[in-house]
Coordinates of C-alpha atoms in Angstrom, one line a residue:
M1 CA 0.1 0.0 0.1
N2 CA 1.4 3.4 -1.1
V3 CA 0.7 6.1 1.3
L4 CA 1.4 9.9 0.6
H5 CA 1.8 12.1 3.6
V6 CA 0.8 15.7 2.9
H7 CA 2.2 18.1 5.4
S8 CA 3.7 21.6 5.8
G9 CA 7.3 20.6 7.0
N10 CA 8.1 24.0 8.5
M11 CA 8.3 22.6 12.0
F12 CA 10.0 19.7 13.7
G13 CA 8.2 18.2 16.6
G14 CA 6.5 14.9 17.5
V15 CA 4.4 14.6 14.3
E16 CA 7.6 15.0 12.3
R17 CA 9.3 12.3 14.3
M18 CA 6.5 10.0 13.6
L19 CA 6.6 10.7 9.8
Q20 CA 10.5 9.9 10.2
A21 CA 9.6 6.5 11.9
L22 CA 7.7 5.7 8.8
A23 CA 10.5 6.1 6.4
P24 CA 12.0 3.2 4.6
R25 CA 15.2 2.8 6.3
I26 CA 13.1 2.7 9.6
A27 CA 10.0 1.2 8.6
G28 CA 11.9 -1.4 6.3
T29 CA 10.0 -3.8 4.2
S30 CA 6.4 -3.3 5.5
P31 CA 2.8 -3.4 4.2
V32 CA 3.1 0.5 4.0
A33 CA 5.5 2.4 1.6
S34 CA 5.4 6.2 2.7
S35 CA 6.4 9.1 0.7
Y36 CA 5.9 12.7 1.6
A37 CA 4.7 15.9 -0.2
L38 CA 5.9 19.0 1.8
C39 CA 5.5 22.7 1.3
F40 CA 8.8 23.7 3.0
E41 CA 12.3 22.8 3.0
G42 CA 14.2 22.6 6.2
R43 CA 14.9 20.1 9.1
T44 CA 12.0 17.8 8.4
A45 CA 12.6 17.3 4.8
D46 CA 16.3 16.6 5.6
A47 CA 15.6 13.9 8.2
L48 CA 13.0 12.3 6.0
R49 CA 15.5 12.1 3.1
A50 CA 18.2 11.0 5.6
E51 CA 15.9 8.0 6.2
G52 CA 15.5 7.0 2.7
G53 CA 12.1 8.9 2.3
T54 CA 11.0 10.4 -1.1
V55 CA 10.0 14.1 -0.3
H56 CA 8.2 15.9 -3.0
R57 CA 8.4 19.9 -2.8
L58 CA 5.1 21.7 -3.3
G59 CA 6.5 25.1 -2.7
T60 CA 5.9 27.7 -0.1
V61 CA 2.4 28.3 1.0
R62 CA 0.8 31.1 3.0
A63 CA -2.9 30.8 3.6
R64 CA -3.4 34.4 2.7
R65 CA -1.8 34.1 -0.8
P66 CA -4.3 32.5 -3.4
D67 CA -1.7 32.5 -5.7
E68 CA 0.7 30.4 -3.7
I69 CA -2.3 28.0 -3.0
R70 CA -3.1 27.5 -6.5
R71 CA 0.7 26.7 -7.4
A72 CA 1.0 24.2 -4.6
R73 CA -2.3 22.6 -5.5
R74 CA -1.1 22.2 -9.0
A75 CA 2.3 20.6 -7.7
L76 CA 0.4 18.1 -5.7
R77 CA -1.9 17.3 -8.5
G78 CA 1.3 16.4 -10.5
V79 CA 2.6 14.3 -7.7
L80 CA -0.8 12.4 -7.3
E81 CA -0.7 11.8 -11.1
R82 CA 2.8 10.4 -11.0
E83 CA 2.8 8.5 -7.8
R84 CA -0.9 7.2 -7.8
P85 CA -0.9 6.6 -4.0
D86 CA -3.7 4.4 -2.5
V87 CA -4.2 7.0 0.3
A88 CA -3.3 10.5 1.0
I89 CA -3.0 11.4 4.9
V90 CA -3.0 14.8 6.1
H91 CA -1.8 15.7 9.5
S92 CA -3.2 19.2 10.3
A93 CA -6.3 21.2 9.5
W94 CA -3.8 23.6 7.7
S95 CA -2.8 20.7 5.1
Q96 CA -6.4 19.6 4.9
A97 CA -7.7 23.0 4.1
I98 CA -5.2 23.8 1.5
F99 CA -5.0 20.4 -0.1
G100 CA -8.0 18.3 0.8
S101 CA -10.0 19.5 -2.3
A102 CA -7.1 18.8 -4.7
I103 CA -6.7 15.2 -3.1
L104 CA -10.6 14.4 -3.5
D105 CA -10.5 16.0 -6.9
D106 CA -7.9 13.5 -8.0
G107 CA -10.1 10.5 -6.8
T108 CA -7.5 9.6 -4.0
P109 CA -9.0 8.6 -0.5
L110 CA -8.4 11.4 2.2
V111 CA -7.4 10.5 5.6
R112 CA -6.9 12.9 8.4
W113 CA -4.4 12.0 11.2
L114 CA -5.7 13.9 14.1
H115 CA -2.9 14.8 16.5
S116 CA -4.7 17.1 18.9
P117 CA -8.4 17.2 20.0
Q118 CA -8.0 21.0 20.1
P119 CA -9.5 22.7 17.1
G120 CA -7.3 25.2 15.1
P121 CA -8.5 28.5 14.6
R122 CA -12.3 28.4 13.8
W123 CA -11.9 29.6 10.1
L124 CA -9.2 27.2 9.5
E125 CA -11.1 24.2 10.9
A126 CA -14.3 25.3 8.9
W127 CA -12.1 25.5 5.6
A128 CA -10.8 22.0 6.4
A129 CA -14.2 20.5 6.9
L130 CA -15.1 21.4 3.2
S131 CA -12.8 18.4 2.3
R132 CA -14.4 15.6 3.9
P133 CA -12.0 12.3 4.8
S134 CA -12.9 9.0 4.4
L135 CA -11.3 8.0 8.0
I136 CA -10.0 9.8 10.9
L137 CA -7.0 8.3 12.8
C138 CA -6.6 9.6 16.3
N139 CA -3.3 9.5 18.2
S140 CA -4.8 8.5 21.4
R141 CA -8.0 7.4 23.1
Y142 CA -7.9 11.0 24.7
T143 CA -8.1 12.7 21.5
L144 CA -10.7 10.2 20.1
E145 CA -13.0 10.9 23.1
T146 CA -12.4 14.7 23.1
A147 CA -11.8 16.0 19.7
A148 CA -13.9 18.8 19.1
G149 CA -15.8 19.4 15.8
R150 CA -15.0 15.7 14.9
P151 CA -17.7 14.6 12.3
A152 CA -19.7 11.9 13.9
D153 CA -20.5 9.9 10.6
V154 CA -16.7 9.7 9.6
P155 CA -15.1 6.7 11.1
S156 CA -12.3 7.1 13.6
V157 CA -10.0 4.8 15.0
V158 CA -7.1 5.3 17.7
M159 CA -3.8 4.8 16.0
Y160 CA -0.8 5.5 18.4
P161 CA 2.2 7.0 16.5
P162 CA 4.9 4.7 15.3
A163 CA 8.0 5.4 17.6
V164 CA 11.6 4.5 17.4
P165 CA 13.8 4.0 20.4
L166 CA 16.6 6.6 20.3
T167 CA 20.1 5.0 20.2
A168 CA 22.7 6.8 21.8
S169 CA 26.5 6.3 20.9
S170 CA 28.7 4.3 23.1
G171 CA 30.1 6.2 26.1
S172 CA 27.7 9.1 25.5
R173 CA 26.7 9.4 29.1
S174 CA 30.1 10.2 30.3
A175 CA 31.2 12.2 27.3
V176 CA 27.9 14.4 27.6
R177 CA 28.4 14.9 31.2
N178 CA 32.1 15.8 30.8
A179 CA 31.2 18.5 28.1
F180 CA 28.7 20.2 30.4
G181 CA 31.0 19.6 33.6
T182 CA 28.2 17.7 35.3
P183 CA 29.5 15.4 38.1
D184 CA 28.7 11.6 37.9
T185 CA 26.8 12.0 41.2
A186 CA 24.5 14.6 40.0
V187 CA 20.8 13.5 39.3
V188 CA 20.1 14.9 35.8
V189 CA 16.2 15.9 35.4
M190 CA 15.8 16.4 31.6
L191 CA 12.8 18.1 29.8
A192 CA 12.8 18.0 25.9
A193 CA 9.8 19.7 24.4
R194 CA 8.4 22.6 22.3
L195 CA 8.9 25.9 24.3
E196 CA 5.1 26.5 25.0
A197 CA 3.6 27.1 28.5
G198 CA 1.5 24.0 28.3
K199 CA 4.7 21.6 28.7
G200 CA 5.1 23.0 32.2
H201 CA 8.5 24.3 32.0
A202 CA 7.8 27.0 34.5
Q203 CA 6.3 24.4 36.9
L204 CA 9.4 22.4 36.7
I205 CA 11.7 25.2 37.3
D206 CA 9.5 26.2 40.5
A207 CA 9.6 22.5 41.7
L208 CA 13.3 22.1 41.6
A209 CA 13.8 25.4 43.2
A210 CA 11.8 24.2 46.0
L211 CA 14.0 21.2 46.6
E212 CA 16.3 20.8 49.6
S213 CA 18.6 18.5 47.9
S214 CA 21.6 20.0 45.9
R215 CA 22.0 16.7 44.0
W216 CA 20.0 17.8 41.0
E217 CA 20.7 19.6 37.6
A218 CA 18.3 20.2 35.0
W219 CA 18.5 20.1 31.2
I220 CA 15.8 21.9 29.2
V221 CA 15.9 21.3 25.5
G222 CA 13.8 23.2 23.1
G223 CA 14.6 25.6 20.1
V224 CA 12.8 28.8 19.2
Q225 CA 11.1 28.3 16.1
Q226 CA 8.5 31.2 16.3
E227 CA 8.5 34.6 17.8
A228 CA 6.4 33.7 20.8
E229 CA 9.0 30.9 21.8
S230 CA 11.7 33.6 22.1
A231 CA 9.8 35.6 24.7
Y232 CA 8.9 32.5 26.5
L233 CA 12.3 31.2 26.7
A234 CA 13.5 34.6 28.1
A235 CA 10.8 34.6 30.7
L236 CA 12.0 31.1 32.0
Q237 CA 15.6 32.2 32.0
K238 CA 14.5 35.1 34.1
Q239 CA 12.5 33.0 36.6
A240 CA 15.3 30.4 36.8
V241 CA 17.6 33.5 37.7
E242 CA 15.1 34.9 40.3
A243 CA 14.7 31.4 41.8
G244 CA 18.3 31.2 42.5
A245 CA 18.6 28.0 40.1
S246 CA 20.1 29.5 37.1
A247 CA 23.6 27.8 37.9
R248 CA 21.8 24.5 37.8
V249 CA 19.1 24.8 35.1
R250 CA 20.6 24.5 31.6
F251 CA 18.7 25.7 28.6
L252 CA 20.3 23.7 25.7
G253 CA 18.3 25.1 22.8
E254 CA 17.5 23.0 19.8
R255 CA 19.5 19.8 19.6
T256 CA 19.9 16.7 17.3
D257 CA 21.5 14.7 19.8
I258 CA 18.6 13.9 22.0
A259 CA 19.5 10.2 22.3
E260 CA 22.8 11.1 23.8
L261 CA 21.3 13.8 26.2
L262 CA 18.6 11.1 27.3
S263 CA 21.6 8.6 28.0
A264 CA 23.2 10.9 30.2
A265 CA 20.2 12.1 32.2
D266 CA 18.3 10.2 35.1
V267 CA 14.7 11.5 35.2
Y268 CA 12.5 12.9 32.6
C269 CA 10.1 15.4 34.1
Q270 CA 7.4 17.3 32.1
P271 CA 4.7 18.5 34.3
N272 CA 2.3 19.5 31.7
V273 CA -0.3 22.3 32.8
A274 CA -2.3 21.7 29.6
P275 CA -3.0 18.3 28.1
D276 CA -0.8 16.7 25.7
S277 CA -2.8 14.6 23.1
F278 CA -0.1 11.8 23.2
G279 CA 3.4 12.6 24.0
L280 CA 6.3 11.0 21.9
S281 CA 8.7 12.7 24.3
F282 CA 7.6 10.4 27.1
V283 CA 7.9 7.4 25.0
E284 CA 11.5 8.3 23.8
A285 CA 12.4 9.0 27.7
L286 CA 11.1 5.6 28.5
A287 CA 12.9 3.7 25.7
S288 CA 15.9 5.4 27.1
G289 CA 15.4 3.8 30.6
L290 CA 14.3 7.2 32.2
P291 CA 11.5 7.3 34.9
V292 CA 9.0 9.8 33.9
I293 CA 7.1 12.3 35.8
T294 CA 4.4 14.0 34.4
T295 CA 0.7 15.2 34.9
R296 CA -2.4 12.9 34.7
L297 CA -3.6 15.1 31.6
G298 CA -4.5 14.1 28.2
G299 CA -2.8 11.1 26.7
A300 CA 0.0 10.9 29.1
P301 CA -1.8 8.3 31.3
E302 CA -1.9 6.0 28.3
I303 CA 1.7 5.9 28.1
V304 CA 3.1 6.4 31.7
D305 CA 1.8 4.3 34.8
D306 CA 3.1 3.4 38.1
T307 CA 5.5 0.8 36.9
C308 CA 7.7 3.3 35.1
G309 CA 7.1 6.7 36.5
I310 CA 4.8 9.3 38.7
L311 CA 1.7 10.9 37.6
V312 CA 0.8 13.9 39.4
P313 CA -2.7 15.7 39.5
P314 CA -3.1 18.8 37.4
G315 CA -1.9 21.9 39.3
G316 CA 0.0 19.7 41.6
A317 CA 3.0 22.0 42.1
V318 CA 3.7 20.4 45.5
Q319 CA 3.3 17.1 44.1
V320 CA 5.9 17.8 41.6
T321 CA 8.3 18.7 44.1
A322 CA 7.4 15.5 46.2
A323 CA 7.9 13.2 43.0
L324 CA 11.3 15.0 42.0
R325 CA 12.3 14.6 45.6
A326 CA 11.4 10.8 45.7
L327 CA 13.5 10.0 42.5
I328 CA 16.4 12.3 43.4
D329 CA 16.9 11.1 46.9
D330 CA 15.9 7.4 46.3
D331 CA 18.5 5.9 44.1
G332 CA 16.9 2.4 44.7
R333 CA 13.2 3.5 43.5
R334 CA 14.7 5.4 40.6
A335 CA 16.6 2.4 39.6
R336 CA 13.4 0.2 39.7
L337 CA 11.3 2.6 37.6
A338 CA 14.3 2.9 35.2
A339 CA 14.3 -0.9 34.6
A340 CA 10.6 -1.0 33.8
A341 CA 10.6 1.8 31.6
R342 CA 12.3 0.2 28.7
A343 CA 9.7 -2.6 28.7
R344 CA 6.7 -0.1 28.9
A345 CA 8.3 1.7 25.9
R346 CA 8.2 -1.4 23.7
T347 CA 4.4 -1.2 23.6
F348 CA 4.7 1.9 21.8
C349 CA 8.2 1.2 19.9
D350 CA 7.2 -1.6 17.8
V351 CA 7.4 0.1 14.3
Q352 CA 6.6 -3.1 12.4
G353 CA 3.6 -3.8 14.4
S354 CA 2.4 -0.1 14.1
V355 CA 2.8 -0.1 10.4
G356 CA 1.0 -3.5 10.1
R357 CA -1.9 -2.1 12.1
L358 CA -1.9 1.3 10.1
A359 CA -2.1 -1.0 6.8
E360 CA -5.1 -3.0 8.2
V361 CA -7.0 0.1 9.3
L362 CA -6.6 1.8 6.1
S363 CA -7.6 -1.2 4.0
R364 CA -10.9 -2.2 6.1
G365 CA -13.8 -1.8 3.6
E366 CA -16.0 -0.6 6.5
H367 CA -13.9 2.4 6.9
S368 CA -14.9 3.5 3.2
V369 CA -11.5 4.0 2.3
A370 CA -11.9 3.0 -1.4
L371 CA -8.3 1.6 -2.4
A372 CA -7.6 1.5 -6.2

């Protein structure tokens, strides 16, 4: 089955890492062959090509520029005519709005992979709804149950994103720590996520500053991709200074060596204050053997349980501090949760199994995906 993923490509996050997992060098010989149609060059396109993916460039598109939309749709029609995919999957309201009509006009079944239950701007969701998909894939039970505006008469299925365990180079733990001047005795708490308030960066800094222990060091990973993120980062840096924690809270920016950083860390803490629809960062942390502290919100409880981490209640700043204290001070408990983390991650890191399920779901007749 040939699947064309139609996506913007101008950012890099969980969706883009999922697309990378579907590329040939990772997915291998599988019942689904993925290719990609992107509007923007950049890290996403580079990452997909590096894993053997075929990337079709559609050209820069801004929703307020009808000429760019028409040109990009023509480019997509050319890709559809040449490649004749069995299914085209869009991964956002934006890509559905811009390209849904071109996909349907070609006669190619349209599928929406819903990565968040929160609707985009009302005008964009209304525009996207003009192109009716045959099937909606939801990245978690939480998304399936809470998605606003999901058409009740369009079949919807939970499809956890395929994930690949990150592999660090040999000896990277000591090398990374040495590069940062981090002692072997330090307990490193890591958070790697997009710079947005919902990820709980501010709550993490407050919780760490409230600890009596001096054993900890924090690594916050995330680059500035939009103007709002620059202001948010500055606010976090100021918060760390005012909390007297600036010497032990490191802001590492955007990194491509996440595997090495995770291998050198001890705990992953992302105390969300807004729900994540899934949380690929949790899967990657577990696969690296890190116990996870996060909030019992959104899709997180579908990934993290008591065997491999600690779930705290929403708004539980005191509980975040208590969870951090428990794992920083209790080496034995931290080790037990770490040992179970990799086993838990295997539930989500079976790429071949995920791709096989994707093929099965896409080909079911009852989902009205009329394959050629």
